C-alpha cells in the first residue's frame, strides 16, 4: 500500500482536497502535477490520477502538459486508478470528461486500470467518462452532490485497496 502515489491537477482546490482525502485513507503520497513530478511516475507501482474538467470536457490546465509525461512514461505492469471532479448541473453533457482524457491515454499503456464506478446516483446526462455503463474512475461533484463526497471517496478507496 505504501507504494502508491496520487497525481492531481486542481484549479480551485476541489481536486486537491479529494486527493488529500484519498492519500490519507491509503497512506499514499500526493503530488500536484503543476510541479511536474514526472520522475515520480517510475517510482511507484500504483498510480492514481485525478483531474477536474474545464472548458467543455477538457483536462485541468496543469494536466494539459503533464498528460504528455504520462503518455511517454513506462506504465507496463503498474496498476492505475482514476478520479475526476465535475459539475453535473452546469455541465451535464461533459460531466467529468477530463477523466476520460486521461483514460484514453492510460488504456494504451499496458497497465491494469481499476476503480470503475457505477453511474447510479449521479445526475449528469452524458459523459465520455462512462465506458461500458460505468465511470472509468471515481466521479465527484462538489457543486451539486458535495454531501456525498466523503462517503463516495471512502467507498471507492475500499474498493480499490485490494488491487494495490
Ligand atoms: C469555466 C468552467 C468550465 C467547466 N467545465 C466543466 C465541464 O466541462 N465538465 C464538468 O463536469 N465540470 C466542469 N466544470 C466544473 C469543475 O470541473 C468543478 O468546479 C471542479 O470541482 C473544479 O475542481 P478544481 O478546483 O480541482 O479545479 C467547469 C467549471 C468552470 C468554472
mmCIF file of C-alpha atoms in Angstrom, residues 10-83:
data_model
loop_
_atom_site.group_PDB
_atom_site.id
_atom_site.type_symbol
_atom_site.label_atom_id
_atom_site.label_comp_id
_atom_site.label_asym_id
_atom_site.label_seq_id
_atom_site.Cartn_x
_atom_site.Cartn_y
_atom_site.Cartn_z
ATOM 1 C CA UNK A 10 -6.643 21.344 -9.422
ATOM 2 C CA UNK A 11 -7.562 24.944 -10.273
ATOM 3 C CA UNK A 12 -9.745 25.975 -7.323
ATOM 4 C CA UNK A 13 -8.764 23.308 -4.794
ATOM 5 C CA UNK A 14 -11.569 20.759 -5.140
ATOM 6 C CA UNK A 15 -9.495 18.017 -6.751
ATOM 7 C CA UNK A 16 -6.653 18.756 -4.362
ATOM 8 C CA UNK A 17 -8.992 18.245 -1.422
ATOM 9 C CA UNK A 18 -10.191 14.882 -2.772
ATOM 10 C CA UNK A 19 -6.584 13.872 -3.487
ATOM 11 C CA UNK A 20 -5.718 14.586 0.134
ATOM 12 C CA UNK A 21 -8.658 12.523 1.381
ATOM 13 C CA UNK A 22 -7.584 9.578 -0.777
ATOM 14 C CA UNK A 23 -3.959 9.996 0.308
ATOM 15 C CA UNK A 24 -4.918 9.911 3.953
ATOM 16 C CA UNK A 25 -7.091 6.817 3.594
ATOM 17 C CA UNK A 26 -4.435 4.931 1.623
ATOM 18 C CA UNK A 27 -1.377 6.284 3.384
ATOM 19 C CA UNK A 28 -0.195 7.389 -0.054
ATOM 20 C CA UNK A 29 1.783 10.388 -1.290
ATOM 21 C CA UNK A 30 0.036 13.101 -3.322
ATOM 22 C CA UNK A 31 1.764 15.208 -5.988
ATOM 23 C CA UNK A 32 0.396 18.318 -7.708
ATOM 24 C CA UNK A 33 1.053 17.883 -11.439
ATOM 25 C CA UNK A 34 1.712 21.656 -11.631
ATOM 26 C CA UNK A 35 5.075 20.825 -10.019
ATOM 27 C CA UNK A 36 5.893 18.457 -12.934
ATOM 28 C CA UNK A 37 6.602 15.376 -10.837
ATOM 29 C CA UNK A 38 7.205 13.227 -13.948
ATOM 30 C CA UNK A 39 10.244 11.497 -12.422
ATOM 31 C CA UNK A 40 7.970 10.178 -9.671
ATOM 32 C CA UNK A 41 5.899 8.121 -12.094
ATOM 33 C CA UNK A 42 8.570 5.429 -12.285
ATOM 34 C CA UNK A 43 8.955 5.169 -8.511
ATOM 35 C CA UNK A 44 5.513 3.792 -7.701
ATOM 36 C CA UNK A 45 3.733 0.576 -8.664
ATOM 37 C CA UNK A 46 0.276 2.006 -8.084
ATOM 38 C CA UNK A 47 -0.714 5.326 -9.607
ATOM 39 C CA UNK A 48 -3.875 7.334 -9.026
ATOM 40 C CA UNK A 49 -4.552 10.178 -11.460
ATOM 41 C CA UNK A 50 -7.087 12.906 -10.637
ATOM 42 C CA UNK A 51 -8.280 15.877 -12.661
ATOM 43 C CA UNK A 52 -11.129 18.331 -12.713
ATOM 44 C CA UNK A 53 -12.810 19.236 -16.008
ATOM 45 C CA UNK A 54 -12.596 22.679 -17.601
ATOM 46 C CA UNK A 55 -13.775 24.296 -20.835
ATOM 47 C CA UNK A 56 -16.245 21.777 -22.196
ATOM 48 C CA UNK A 57 -14.839 18.385 -21.293
ATOM 49 C CA UNK A 58 -11.192 19.483 -21.163
ATOM 50 C CA UNK A 59 -8.409 18.494 -18.812
ATOM 51 C CA UNK A 60 -7.493 20.788 -15.936
ATOM 52 C CA UNK A 61 -4.812 23.255 -17.141
ATOM 53 C CA UNK A 62 -1.788 21.698 -15.420
ATOM 54 C CA UNK A 63 -2.769 18.293 -16.761
ATOM 55 C CA UNK A 64 -2.619 19.615 -20.347
ATOM 56 C CA UNK A 65 1.171 19.298 -20.225
ATOM 57 C CA UNK A 66 1.502 16.517 -17.654
ATOM 58 C CA UNK A 67 -0.565 14.171 -19.822
ATOM 59 C CA UNK A 68 2.406 14.074 -22.246
ATOM 60 C CA UNK A 69 4.610 12.856 -19.381
ATOM 61 C CA UNK A 70 2.135 10.080 -18.647
ATOM 62 C CA UNK A 71 1.989 9.221 -22.332
ATOM 63 C CA UNK A 72 5.758 8.815 -22.550
ATOM 64 C CA UNK A 73 6.179 7.030 -19.187
ATOM 65 C CA UNK A 74 6.590 3.266 -18.906
ATOM 66 C CA UNK A 75 3.429 2.119 -17.127
ATOM 67 C CA UNK A 76 3.801 -1.549 -18.010
ATOM 68 C CA UNK A 77 2.754 -3.772 -15.131
ATOM 69 C CA UNK A 78 1.556 -0.864 -12.986
ATOM 70 C CA UNK A 79 -1.935 -0.545 -11.541
ATOM 71 C CA UNK A 80 -3.755 2.708 -12.267
ATOM 72 C CA UNK A 81 -6.945 4.239 -10.863
ATOM 73 C CA UNK A 82 -8.614 7.497 -11.914
ATOM 74 C CA UNK A 83 -10.796 10.130 -10.303
#
